[in-house]
Amino acid sequence: MNASLRSDKSFRTKEDEFYHKDSSPLEDLPIDMTKTVVIEYMHNICLGVTKRLITFWTKGKKPVRFLKPEEVSEELNSLKPFMPSEFTRLPRSLEEVEYWKATEFRAFVLYTGPVVLRGRLKKSLYNHFMLLHCATRLLICPETCHTHNFLAKTLLNKFVHDFSYLYGEEYVGYNVHNLIHVPDFVLIHGALDAFSAFKYENYLQFIKKSCKNSRYPLQDTYNRIIEQVNIQTKCNPLKYPILKNEINFGDSINENEYEKVILKNFVVSSKSIRDKYFILKNNDIVEVNKIVKLLTGQIHLIVTPLNYCIMYQDPISSCLIKSFYIDNNNDNCSKSIGLDCLKSKCLYIPTGSKSIAIALLHEV
């Protein structure tokens, strides 16, 4: 937990001879090896630690297994209608966890995990998972990744420290240990999405499809990429916002109503429950009721502010990571706002008398 860190010099001189198998070609570059070669969260947190935790809960020793695994699967499936359209994959049951993609593990650790695990996992294990959840949300948000970096580091240190007591010292592997170093890379490179592998993994689909020449695969791929870049530069870029699905607005001649408006970072809908809940720049949480375009060309949203409160205080206050309970008994009056008032979208989950609103923090 407190070992001295490698420096660029100690790495290049191989002071720890047992750490090196050979020299890396990256050493030929004028870079700081220990700061530029990063620990990124797609592999470390999503496919590494989160996947391992779920494996323990489903197939591990009896003391760490789910109390009711079938209920967790049912809850995950029940969330499908509420997942915002920015999510490329909807939740799947635990029976299919071996086929989950990195984006599904990301959604679990950032959004759905705290909801579906509560009451279905031993309290000590749930509280331990919440350390990872809160720390990851702090580090993925550009607003908190620096200001609350030390807090995130403290949470991850406790997570790693307690891991051996809960699951066994022999399972504190490379990914689990590396969690204590992730906040340091955030201080250097910015929020987790600034140096994640997600966008590169997505681009692999294009590279695989573009490679047709088995004799010169590199040249073939390069040519296809250049062609794609040339096409994109010639095409007119999309001009946001984009209005979709005009609705008959009766006798009004001053404004037109639309079902959906597409912005650069997210979709706003007045009809779909998955795309109608937002946090404003003044920190209000609102429900979008109408999307109207005035004769002047301005687009306004008719919204209803919602009453909300924090979800929990431990291990940190949920307001720091934008997770709230929503009071379903709401009698607030509607108001009109501009699109520039929107700050972030919410995953809204109806749960009886109090619903849940969790701000989307990851980049799409």
JSON list of N, CA, C and O in Angstrom, two decimals, residues 152-186:
[
{"chain": "A", "resi": 152, "resn": "ALA", "atom": "N", "xyz": [-11.16, 10.37, -3.42]},
{"chain": "A", "resi": 152, "resn": "ALA", "atom": "CA", "xyz": [-11.27, 9.15, -4.24]},
{"chain": "A", "resi": 152, "resn": "ALA", "atom": "C", "xyz": [-10.12, 8.20, -3.94]},
{"chain": "A", "resi": 152, "resn": "ALA", "atom": "O", "xyz": [-10.32, 6.98, -3.85]},
{"chain": "A", "resi": 153, "resn": "LYS", "atom": "N", "xyz": [-8.94, 8.75, -3.77]},
{"chain": "A", "resi": 153, "resn": "LYS", "atom": "CA", "xyz": [-7.77, 7.92, -3.45]},
{"chain": "A", "resi": 153, "resn": "LYS", "atom": "C", "xyz": [-7.94, 7.23, -2.10]},
{"chain": "A", "resi": 153, "resn": "LYS", "atom": "O", "xyz": [-7.61, 6.05, -1.94]},
{"chain": "A", "resi": 154, "resn": "THR", "atom": "N", "xyz": [-8.49, 7.95, -1.13]},
{"chain": "A", "resi": 154, "resn": "THR", "atom": "CA", "xyz": [-8.74, 7.38, 0.19]},
{"chain": "A", "resi": 154, "resn": "THR", "atom": "C", "xyz": [-9.74, 6.23, 0.10]},
{"chain": "A", "resi": 154, "resn": "THR", "atom": "O", "xyz": [-9.55, 5.18, 0.73]},
{"chain": "A", "resi": 155, "resn": "LEU", "atom": "N", "xyz": [-10.79, 6.42, -0.69]},
{"chain": "A", "resi": 155, "resn": "LEU", "atom": "CA", "xyz": [-11.81, 5.37, -0.86]},
{"chain": "A", "resi": 155, "resn": "LEU", "atom": "C", "xyz": [-11.20, 4.13, -1.51]},
{"chain": "A", "resi": 155, "resn": "LEU", "atom": "O", "xyz": [-11.48, 2.99, -1.11]},
{"chain": "A", "resi": 156, "resn": "LEU", "atom": "N", "xyz": [-10.38, 4.33, -2.55]},
{"chain": "A", "resi": 156, "resn": "LEU", "atom": "CA", "xyz": [-9.78, 3.19, -3.25]},
{"chain": "A", "resi": 156, "resn": "LEU", "atom": "C", "xyz": [-8.75, 2.49, -2.37]},
{"chain": "A", "resi": 156, "resn": "LEU", "atom": "O", "xyz": [-8.62, 1.25, -2.43]},
{"chain": "A", "resi": 157, "resn": "ASN", "atom": "N", "xyz": [-8.00, 3.23, -1.58]},
{"chain": "A", "resi": 157, "resn": "ASN", "atom": "CA", "xyz": [-7.06, 2.60, -0.66]},
{"chain": "A", "resi": 157, "resn": "ASN", "atom": "C", "xyz": [-7.78, 1.70, 0.34]},
{"chain": "A", "resi": 157, "resn": "ASN", "atom": "O", "xyz": [-7.33, 0.60, 0.64]},
{"chain": "A", "resi": 158, "resn": "LYS", "atom": "N", "xyz": [-8.91, 2.20, 0.84]},
{"chain": "A", "resi": 158, "resn": "LYS", "atom": "CA", "xyz": [-9.71, 1.39, 1.78]},
{"chain": "A", "resi": 158, "resn": "LYS", "atom": "C", "xyz": [-10.28, 0.16, 1.07]},
{"chain": "A", "resi": 158, "resn": "LYS", "atom": "O", "xyz": [-10.34, -0.93, 1.63]},
{"chain": "A", "resi": 159, "resn": "PHE", "atom": "N", "xyz": [-10.72, 0.35, -0.19]},
{"chain": "A", "resi": 159, "resn": "PHE", "atom": "CA", "xyz": [-11.25, -0.77, -0.97]},
{"chain": "A", "resi": 159, "resn": "PHE", "atom": "C", "xyz": [-10.20, -1.87, -1.12]},
{"chain": "A", "resi": 159, "resn": "PHE", "atom": "O", "xyz": [-10.48, -3.06, -0.89]},
{"chain": "A", "resi": 160, "resn": "VAL", "atom": "N", "xyz": [-8.97, -1.49, -1.49]},
{"chain": "A", "resi": 160, "resn": "VAL", "atom": "CA", "xyz": [-7.90, -2.47, -1.67]},
{"chain": "A", "resi": 160, "resn": "VAL", "atom": "C", "xyz": [-7.53, -3.10, -0.34]},
{"chain": "A", "resi": 160, "resn": "VAL", "atom": "O", "xyz": [-7.32, -4.32, -0.24]},
{"chain": "A", "resi": 161, "resn": "HIS", "atom": "N", "xyz": [-7.46, -2.28, 0.71]},
{"chain": "A", "resi": 161, "resn": "HIS", "atom": "CA", "xyz": [-7.09, -2.78, 2.04]},
{"chain": "A", "resi": 161, "resn": "HIS", "atom": "C", "xyz": [-8.09, -3.82, 2.53]},
{"chain": "A", "resi": 161, "resn": "HIS", "atom": "O", "xyz": [-7.72, -4.87, 3.09]},
{"chain": "A", "resi": 162, "resn": "ASP", "atom": "N", "xyz": [-9.39, -3.56, 2.35]},
{"chain": "A", "resi": 162, "resn": "ASP", "atom": "CA", "xyz": [-10.43, -4.46, 2.84]},
{"chain": "A", "resi": 162, "resn": "ASP", "atom": "C", "xyz": [-10.66, -5.66, 1.94]},
{"chain": "A", "resi": 162, "resn": "ASP", "atom": "O", "xyz": [-11.31, -6.63, 2.36]},
{"chain": "A", "resi": 163, "resn": "PHE", "atom": "N", "xyz": [-10.18, -5.60, 0.70]},
{"chain": "A", "resi": 163, "resn": "PHE", "atom": "CA", "xyz": [-10.42, -6.67, -0.27]},
{"chain": "A", "resi": 163, "resn": "PHE", "atom": "C", "xyz": [-9.90, -8.01, 0.26]},
{"chain": "A", "resi": 163, "resn": "PHE", "atom": "O", "xyz": [-10.56, -9.04, 0.13]},
{"chain": "A", "resi": 164, "resn": "SER", "atom": "N", "xyz": [-8.71, -7.99, 0.85]},
{"chain": "A", "resi": 164, "resn": "SER", "atom": "CA", "xyz": [-8.11, -9.25, 1.31]},
{"chain": "A", "resi": 164, "resn": "SER", "atom": "C", "xyz": [-8.91, -9.87, 2.45]},
{"chain": "A", "resi": 164, "resn": "SER", "atom": "O", "xyz": [-9.01, -11.10, 2.55]},
{"chain": "A", "resi": 165, "resn": "TYR", "atom": "N", "xyz": [-9.48, -9.04, 3.32]},
{"chain": "A", "resi": 165, "resn": "TYR", "atom": "CA", "xyz": [-10.27, -9.57, 4.44]},
{"chain": "A", "resi": 165, "resn": "TYR", "atom": "C", "xyz": [-11.59, -10.17, 3.96]},
{"chain": "A", "resi": 165, "resn": "TYR", "atom": "O", "xyz": [-12.07, -11.16, 4.52]},
{"chain": "A", "resi": 166, "resn": "LEU", "atom": "N", "xyz": [-12.18, -9.57, 2.93]},
{"chain": "A", "resi": 166, "resn": "LEU", "atom": "CA", "xyz": [-13.50, -10.02, 2.47]},
{"chain": "A", "resi": 166, "resn": "LEU", "atom": "C", "xyz": [-13.42, -11.18, 1.49]},
{"chain": "A", "resi": 166, "resn": "LEU", "atom": "O", "xyz": [-14.27, -12.08, 1.53]},
{"chain": "A", "resi": 167, "resn": "TYR", "atom": "N", "xyz": [-12.43, -11.16, 0.62]},
{"chain": "A", "resi": 167, "resn": "TYR", "atom": "CA", "xyz": [-12.38, -12.16, -0.45]},
{"chain": "A", "resi": 167, "resn": "TYR", "atom": "C", "xyz": [-11.16, -13.07, -0.40]},
{"chain": "A", "resi": 167, "resn": "TYR", "atom": "O", "xyz": [-11.12, -14.09, -1.08]},
{"chain": "A", "resi": 168, "resn": "GLY", "atom": "N", "xyz": [-10.15, -12.69, 0.38]},
{"chain": "A", "resi": 168, "resn": "GLY", "atom": "CA", "xyz": [-8.95, -13.51, 0.46]},
{"chain": "A", "resi": 168, "resn": "GLY", "atom": "C", "xyz": [-7.74, -12.78, -0.09]},
{"chain": "A", "resi": 168, "resn": "GLY", "atom": "O", "xyz": [-7.80, -12.18, -1.17]},
{"chain": "A", "resi": 169, "resn": "GLU", "atom": "N", "xyz": [-6.65, -12.83, 0.66]},
{"chain": "A", "resi": 169, "resn": "GLU", "atom": "CA", "xyz": [-5.44, -12.11, 0.26]},
{"chain": "A", "resi": 169, "resn": "GLU", "atom": "C", "xyz": [-4.89, -12.57, -1.08]},
{"chain": "A", "resi": 169, "resn": "GLU", "atom": "O", "xyz": [-4.32, -11.79, -1.84]},
{"chain": "A", "resi": 170, "resn": "GLU", "atom": "N", "xyz": [-5.12, -13.85, -1.41]},
{"chain": "A", "resi": 170, "resn": "GLU", "atom": "CA", "xyz": [-4.58, -14.39, -2.66]},
{"chain": "A", "resi": 170, "resn": "GLU", "atom": "C", "xyz": [-5.27, -13.81, -3.89]},
{"chain": "A", "resi": 170, "resn": "GLU", "atom": "O", "xyz": [-4.79, -13.96, -5.01]},
{"chain": "A", "resi": 171, "resn": "TYR", "atom": "N", "xyz": [-6.43, -13.13, -3.69]},
{"chain": "A", "resi": 171, "resn": "TYR", "atom": "CA", "xyz": [-7.17, -12.56, -4.82]},
{"chain": "A", "resi": 171, "resn": "TYR", "atom": "C", "xyz": [-6.87, -11.07, -5.04]},
{"chain": "A", "resi": 171, "resn": "TYR", "atom": "O", "xyz": [-7.47, -10.45, -5.91]},
{"chain": "A", "resi": 172, "resn": "VAL", "atom": "N", "xyz": [-5.98, -10.52, -4.24]},
{"chain": "A", "resi": 172, "resn": "VAL", "atom": "CA", "xyz": [-5.59, -9.12, -4.46]},
{"chain": "A", "resi": 172, "resn": "VAL", "atom": "C", "xyz": [-4.55, -9.11, -5.58]},
{"chain": "A", "resi": 172, "resn": "VAL", "atom": "O", "xyz": [-3.35, -9.08, -5.35]},
{"chain": "A", "resi": 173, "resn": "GLY", "atom": "N", "xyz": [-5.05, -9.16, -6.80]},
{"chain": "A", "resi": 173, "resn": "GLY", "atom": "CA", "xyz": [-4.18, -9.27, -7.97]},
{"chain": "A", "resi": 173, "resn": "GLY", "atom": "C", "xyz": [-3.75, -7.91, -8.51]},
{"chain": "A", "resi": 173, "resn": "GLY", "atom": "O", "xyz": [-3.91, -6.87, -7.87]},
{"chain": "A", "resi": 174, "resn": "TYR", "atom": "N", "xyz": [-3.22, -7.95, -9.71]},
{"chain": "A", "resi": 174, "resn": "TYR", "atom": "CA", "xyz": [-2.65, -6.76, -10.35]},
{"chain": "A", "resi": 174, "resn": "TYR", "atom": "C", "xyz": [-3.69, -5.65, -10.50]},
{"chain": "A", "resi": 174, "resn": "TYR", "atom": "O", "xyz": [-3.43, -4.49, -10.18]},
{"chain": "A", "resi": 175, "resn": "ASN", "atom": "N", "xyz": [-4.90, -6.00, -10.98]},
{"chain": "A", "resi": 175, "resn": "ASN", "atom": "CA", "xyz": [-5.94, -4.98, -11.19]},
{"chain": "A", "resi": 175, "resn": "ASN", "atom": "C", "xyz": [-6.38, -4.36, -9.87]},
{"chain": "A", "resi": 175, "resn": "ASN", "atom": "O", "xyz": [-6.58, -3.14, -9.79]},
{"chain": "A", "resi": 176, "resn": "VAL", "atom": "N", "xyz": [-6.58, -5.19, -8.86]},
{"chain": "A", "resi": 176, "resn": "VAL", "atom": "CA", "xyz": [-7.02, -4.67, -7.56]},
{"chain": "A", "resi": 176, "resn": "VAL", "atom": "C", "xyz": [-5.96, -3.73, -6.99]},
{"chain": "A", "resi": 176, "resn": "VAL", "atom": "O", "xyz": [-6.27, -2.62, -6.54]},
{"chain": "A", "resi": 177, "resn": "HIS", "atom": "N", "xyz": [-4.72, -4.14, -7.01]},
{"chain": "A", "resi": 177, "resn": "HIS", "atom": "CA", "xyz": [-3.64, -3.28, -6.49]},
{"chain": "A", "resi": 177, "resn": "HIS", "atom": "C", "xyz": [-3.54, -1.97, -7.25]},
{"chain": "A", "resi": 177, "resn": "HIS", "atom": "O", "xyz": [-3.33, -0.90, -6.65]},
{"chain": "A", "resi": 178, "resn": "ASN", "atom": "N", "xyz": [-3.70, -2.02, -8.57]},
{"chain": "A", "resi": 178, "resn": "ASN", "atom": "CA", "xyz": [-3.53, -0.81, -9.39]},
{"chain": "A", "resi": 178, "resn": "ASN", "atom": "C", "xyz": [-4.55, 0.27, -9.10]},
{"chain": "A", "resi": 178, "resn": "ASN", "atom": "O", "xyz": [-4.36, 1.43, -9.49]},
{"chain": "A", "resi": 179, "resn": "LEU", "atom": "N", "xyz": [-5.64, -0.08, -8.43]},
{"chain": "A", "resi": 179, "resn": "LEU", "atom": "CA", "xyz": [-6.65, 0.92, -8.10]},
{"chain": "A", "resi": 179, "resn": "LEU", "atom": "C", "xyz": [-6.06, 2.07, -7.28]},
{"chain": "A", "resi": 179, "resn": "LEU", "atom": "O", "xyz": [-6.49, 3.22, -7.41]},
{"chain": "A", "resi": 180, "resn": "ILE", "atom": "N", "xyz": [-5.06, 1.78, -6.45]},
{"chain": "A", "resi": 180, "resn": "ILE", "atom": "CA", "xyz": [-4.51, 2.84, -5.60]},
{"chain": "A", "resi": 180, "resn": "ILE", "atom": "C", "xyz": [-3.70, 3.84, -6.42]},
{"chain": "A", "resi": 180, "resn": "ILE", "atom": "O", "xyz": [-3.40, 4.94, -5.94]},
{"chain": "A", "resi": 181, "resn": "HIS", "atom": "N", "xyz": [-3.36, 3.50, -7.66]},
{"chain": "A", "resi": 181, "resn": "HIS", "atom": "CA", "xyz": [-2.57, 4.41, -8.51]},
{"chain": "A", "resi": 181, "resn": "HIS", "atom": "C", "xyz": [-3.43, 5.18, -9.52]},
{"chain": "A", "resi": 181, "resn": "HIS", "atom": "O", "xyz": [-2.95, 6.15, -10.12]},
{"chain": "A", "resi": 182, "resn": "VAL", "atom": "N", "xyz": [-4.68, 4.75, -9.73]},
{"chain": "A", "resi": 182, "resn": "VAL", "atom": "CA", "xyz": [-5.54, 5.40, -10.73]},
{"chain": "A", "resi": 182, "resn": "VAL", "atom": "C", "xyz": [-5.71, 6.90, -10.46]},
{"chain": "A", "resi": 182, "resn": "VAL", "atom": "O", "xyz": [-5.61, 7.71, -11.39]},
{"chain": "A", "resi": 183, "resn": "PRO", "atom": "N", "xyz": [-5.98, 7.34, -9.21]},
{"chain": "A", "resi": 183, "resn": "PRO", "atom": "CA", "xyz": [-6.13, 8.79, -8.98]},
{"chain": "A", "resi": 183, "resn": "PRO", "atom": "C", "xyz": [-4.90, 9.60, -9.36]},
{"chain": "A", "resi": 183, "resn": "PRO", "atom": "O", "xyz": [-5.02, 10.76, -9.76]},
{"chain": "A", "resi": 184, "resn": "ASP", "atom": "N", "xyz": [-3.70, 9.00, -9.27]},
{"chain": "A", "resi": 184, "resn": "ASP", "atom": "CA", "xyz": [-2.48, 9.72, -9.64]},
{"chain": "A", "resi": 184, "resn": "ASP", "atom": "C", "xyz": [-2.45, 10.01, -11.14]},
{"chain": "A", "resi": 184, "resn": "ASP", "atom": "O", "xyz": [-2.02, 11.09, -11.56]},
{"chain": "A", "resi": 185, "resn": "PHE", "atom": "N", "xyz": [-2.93, 9.06, -11.95]},
{"chain": "A", "resi": 185, "resn": "PHE", "atom": "CA", "xyz": [-2.98, 9.28, -13.40]},
{"chain": "A", "resi": 185, "resn": "PHE", "atom": "C", "xyz": [-4.06, 10.30, -13.76]},
{"chain": "A", "resi": 185, "resn": "PHE", "atom": "O", "xyz": [-3.92, 11.04, -14.74]},
{"chain": "A", "resi": 186, "resn": "VAL", "atom": "N", "xyz": [-5.12, 10.35, -12.97]},
{"chain": "A", "resi": 186, "resn": "VAL", "atom": "CA", "xyz": [-6.17, 11.35, -13.20]},
{"chain": "A", "resi": 186, "resn": "VAL", "atom": "C", "xyz": [-5.61, 12.75, -12.98]},
{"chain": "A", "resi": 186, "resn": "VAL", "atom": "O", "xyz": [-5.93, 13.68, -13.72]}
]
